[in-house]
Short mmCIF file of C-alpha atoms in Angstrom, two decimals:
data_model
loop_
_atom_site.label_atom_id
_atom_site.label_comp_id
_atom_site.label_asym_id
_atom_site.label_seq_id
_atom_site.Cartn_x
_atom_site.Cartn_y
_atom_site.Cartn_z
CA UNK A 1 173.73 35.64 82.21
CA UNK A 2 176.86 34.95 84.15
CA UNK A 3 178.91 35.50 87.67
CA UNK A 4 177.97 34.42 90.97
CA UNK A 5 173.79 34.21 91.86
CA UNK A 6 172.87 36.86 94.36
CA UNK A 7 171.80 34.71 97.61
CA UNK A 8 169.37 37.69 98.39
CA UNK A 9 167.52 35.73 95.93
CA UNK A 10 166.84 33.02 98.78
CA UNK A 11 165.45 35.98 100.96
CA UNK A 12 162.64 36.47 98.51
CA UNK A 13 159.92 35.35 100.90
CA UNK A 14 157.06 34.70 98.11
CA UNK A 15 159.52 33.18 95.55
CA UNK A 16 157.36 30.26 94.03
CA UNK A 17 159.71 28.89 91.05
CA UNK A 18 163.36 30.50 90.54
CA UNK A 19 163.92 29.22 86.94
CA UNK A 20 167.93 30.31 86.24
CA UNK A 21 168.84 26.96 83.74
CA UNK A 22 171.17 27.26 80.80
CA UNK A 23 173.37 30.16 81.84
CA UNK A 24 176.84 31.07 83.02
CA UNK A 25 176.16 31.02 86.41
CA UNK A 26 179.37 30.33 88.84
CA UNK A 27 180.04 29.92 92.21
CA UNK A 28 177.90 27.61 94.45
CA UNK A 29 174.46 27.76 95.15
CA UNK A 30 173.37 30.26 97.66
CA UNK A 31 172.70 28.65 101.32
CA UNK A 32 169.91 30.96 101.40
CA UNK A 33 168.15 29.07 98.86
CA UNK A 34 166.96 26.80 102.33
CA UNK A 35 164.51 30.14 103.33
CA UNK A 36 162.48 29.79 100.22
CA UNK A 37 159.50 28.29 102.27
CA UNK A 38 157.48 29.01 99.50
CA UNK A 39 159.49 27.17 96.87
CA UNK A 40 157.89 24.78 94.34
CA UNK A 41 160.22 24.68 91.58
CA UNK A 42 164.23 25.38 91.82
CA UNK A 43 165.27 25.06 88.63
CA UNK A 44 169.16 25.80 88.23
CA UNK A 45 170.48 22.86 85.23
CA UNK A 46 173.28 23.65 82.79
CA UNK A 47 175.36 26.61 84.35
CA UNK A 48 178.77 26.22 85.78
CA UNK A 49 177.87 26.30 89.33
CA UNK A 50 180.50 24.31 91.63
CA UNK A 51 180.86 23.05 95.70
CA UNK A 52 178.46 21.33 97.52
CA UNK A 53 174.86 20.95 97.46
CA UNK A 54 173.41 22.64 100.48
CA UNK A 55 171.83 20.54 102.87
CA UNK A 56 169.56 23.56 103.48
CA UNK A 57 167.84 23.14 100.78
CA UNK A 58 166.09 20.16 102.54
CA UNK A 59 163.94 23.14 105.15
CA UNK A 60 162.29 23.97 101.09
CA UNK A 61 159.53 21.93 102.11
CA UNK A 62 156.90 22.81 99.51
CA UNK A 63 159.59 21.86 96.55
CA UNK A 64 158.41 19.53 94.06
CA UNK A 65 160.91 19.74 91.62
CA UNK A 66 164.50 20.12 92.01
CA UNK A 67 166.61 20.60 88.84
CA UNK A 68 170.18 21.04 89.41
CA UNK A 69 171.75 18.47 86.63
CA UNK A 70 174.82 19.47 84.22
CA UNK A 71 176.79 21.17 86.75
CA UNK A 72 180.04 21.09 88.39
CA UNK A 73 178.59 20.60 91.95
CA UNK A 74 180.71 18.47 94.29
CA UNK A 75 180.52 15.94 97.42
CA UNK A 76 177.95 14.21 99.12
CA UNK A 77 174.13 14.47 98.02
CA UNK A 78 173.02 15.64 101.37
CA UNK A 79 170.69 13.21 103.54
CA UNK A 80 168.62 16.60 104.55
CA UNK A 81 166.97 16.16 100.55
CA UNK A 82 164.95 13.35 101.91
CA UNK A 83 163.01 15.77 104.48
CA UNK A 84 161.10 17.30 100.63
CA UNK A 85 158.01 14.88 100.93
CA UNK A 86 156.52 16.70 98.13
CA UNK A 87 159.36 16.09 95.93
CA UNK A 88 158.50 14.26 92.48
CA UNK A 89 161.50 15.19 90.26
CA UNK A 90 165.02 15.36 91.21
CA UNK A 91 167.69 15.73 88.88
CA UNK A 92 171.10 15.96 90.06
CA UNK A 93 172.72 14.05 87.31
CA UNK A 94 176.48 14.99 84.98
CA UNK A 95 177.77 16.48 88.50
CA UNK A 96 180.52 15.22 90.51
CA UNK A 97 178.39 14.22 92.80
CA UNK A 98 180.21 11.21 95.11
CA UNK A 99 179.95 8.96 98.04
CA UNK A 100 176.45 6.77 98.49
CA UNK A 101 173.00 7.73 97.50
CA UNK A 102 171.06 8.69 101.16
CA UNK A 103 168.35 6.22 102.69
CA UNK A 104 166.53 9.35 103.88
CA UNK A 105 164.76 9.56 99.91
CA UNK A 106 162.99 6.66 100.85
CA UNK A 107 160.29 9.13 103.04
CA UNK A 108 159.90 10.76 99.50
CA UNK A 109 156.51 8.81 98.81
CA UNK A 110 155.95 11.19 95.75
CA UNK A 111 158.98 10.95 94.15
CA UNK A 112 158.32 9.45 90.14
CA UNK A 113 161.11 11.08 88.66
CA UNK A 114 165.56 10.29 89.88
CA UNK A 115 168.44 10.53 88.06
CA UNK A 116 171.81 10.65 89.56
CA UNK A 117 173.58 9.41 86.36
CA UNK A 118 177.29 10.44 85.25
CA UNK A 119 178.28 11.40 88.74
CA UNK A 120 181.37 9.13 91.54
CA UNK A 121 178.46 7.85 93.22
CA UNK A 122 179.77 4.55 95.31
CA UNK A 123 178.14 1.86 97.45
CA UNK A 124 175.15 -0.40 97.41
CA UNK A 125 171.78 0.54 95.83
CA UNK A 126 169.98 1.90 98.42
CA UNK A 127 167.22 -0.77 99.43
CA UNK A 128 164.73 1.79 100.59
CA UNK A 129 164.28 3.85 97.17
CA UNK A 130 163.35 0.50 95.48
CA UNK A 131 160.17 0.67 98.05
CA UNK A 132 159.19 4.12 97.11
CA UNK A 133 155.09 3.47 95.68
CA UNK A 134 155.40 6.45 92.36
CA UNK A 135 158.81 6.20 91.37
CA UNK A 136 158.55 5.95 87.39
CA UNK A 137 161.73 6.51 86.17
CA UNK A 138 165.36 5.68 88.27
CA UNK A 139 168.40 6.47 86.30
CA UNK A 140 171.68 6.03 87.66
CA UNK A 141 174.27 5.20 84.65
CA UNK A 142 177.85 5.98 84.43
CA UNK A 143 178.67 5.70 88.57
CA UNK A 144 180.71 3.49 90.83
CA UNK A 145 177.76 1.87 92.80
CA UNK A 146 178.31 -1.64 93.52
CA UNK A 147 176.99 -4.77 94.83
CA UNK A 148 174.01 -6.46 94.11
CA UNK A 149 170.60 -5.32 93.07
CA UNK A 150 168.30 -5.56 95.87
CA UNK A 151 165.33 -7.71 95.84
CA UNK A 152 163.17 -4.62 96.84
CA UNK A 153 163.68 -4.07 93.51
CA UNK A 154 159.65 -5.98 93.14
CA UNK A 155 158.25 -3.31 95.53
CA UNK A 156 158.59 -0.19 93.23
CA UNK A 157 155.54 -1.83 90.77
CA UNK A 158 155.15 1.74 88.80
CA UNK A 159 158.49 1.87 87.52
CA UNK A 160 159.21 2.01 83.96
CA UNK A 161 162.20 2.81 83.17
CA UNK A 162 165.37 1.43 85.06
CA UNK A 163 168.95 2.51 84.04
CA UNK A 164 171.58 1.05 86.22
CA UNK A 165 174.59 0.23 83.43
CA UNK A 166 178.29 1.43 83.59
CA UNK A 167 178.54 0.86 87.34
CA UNK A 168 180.01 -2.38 88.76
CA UNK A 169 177.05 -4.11 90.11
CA UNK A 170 177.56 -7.82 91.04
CA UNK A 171 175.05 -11.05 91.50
CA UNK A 172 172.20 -12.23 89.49
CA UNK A 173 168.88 -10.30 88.64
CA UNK A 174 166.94 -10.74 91.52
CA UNK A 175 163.54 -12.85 90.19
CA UNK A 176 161.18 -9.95 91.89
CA UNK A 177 162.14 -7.97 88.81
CA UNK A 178 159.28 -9.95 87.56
CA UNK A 179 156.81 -7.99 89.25
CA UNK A 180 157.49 -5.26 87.29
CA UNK A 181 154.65 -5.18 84.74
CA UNK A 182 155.23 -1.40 83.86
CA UNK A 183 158.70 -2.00 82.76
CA UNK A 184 159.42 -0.77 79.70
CA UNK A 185 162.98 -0.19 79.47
CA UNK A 186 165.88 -1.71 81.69
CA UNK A 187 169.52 -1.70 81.12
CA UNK A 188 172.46 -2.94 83.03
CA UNK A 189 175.02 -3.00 80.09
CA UNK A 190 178.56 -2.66 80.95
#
């Protein structure tokens, strides 16, 4: 399927999961997405959707997983994401995606599941996120994010997987990465 995705699809009131990955899909993402009160799942990877993200879709409450990776979407990742408490997956990564990763995903206690790899990302790791109690996996290759790693890094105990190469990241390894006993795979290659 192709074109531009209807936004009366955001005015579906009992719309649960919109599943629309790997398409042809254009445009930018409805604002009307943000009325899906009801929304779990918004699945929307590999299409050729462009512009912003819309910082409405932080009113879909109820979302637990938010797919929209292998795009062409553009600017800021909006601080209004970190309102989804629920939220356990977010993908948002091969985008264009630029300027610093929010503080606000730090009230995100559920979240296991973050990759913002391949995008223009820029500024310090974000302090908070390395707090967050179920974060599992944290992937962010392939950006501009810079600085050292934060020592908050020893606070996220169930992650496993760590991914933080092809940026330009400065300092030592902070020695609370040795609290880390679920780590299984970390890589800060250049």
């Amino acid at each position: 399927l192709s074109g531009p995705i209807p936004p009366e699809l955001g005015r579906l009131p009992s719309l649960e999961v919109i599943e629309l990955s790997q398409n042809k899909f254009t445009s930018r993402i409805p604002v009307t997405f943000g009325l899906l009160s009801r929304a779990t799942g918004i699945y929307l990877s590999i299409n050729n959707l462009s512009g912003p993200i819309p910082a409405e879709l932080g009113n879909c409450s109820k979302v637990t997983n938010l797919e929209l990776d292998r795009n062409e979407l553009s600017g800021r990742i909006p601080p209004e994401l970190g309102n989804l408490t629920d939220l356990v997956l977010l993908f948002l990564w091969n985008n264009s995606l630029e300027g610093s990763i929010p503080a606000s995903f730090a009230r995100c206690e559920a979240l296991q599941f973050l990759d913002f790899s391949w995008n223009y990302l820029s500024g310090p790791l974000p302090r908070a996120v390395f707090r967050l109690p179920a974060l599992y996996k944290f992937l962010l290759v392939g950006n501009r994010l810079s600085g050292p790693i934060p020592s908050t890094i020893g606070s996220c105990k169930s992650l496993y997987r760590l991914r933080l190469g092809k940026n330009q990241l400065s300092g030592p390894i902070p020695r609370e990465i040795g609290c880390l006993q679920n780590l299984t795979f970390f890589d800060i290659s250049d």
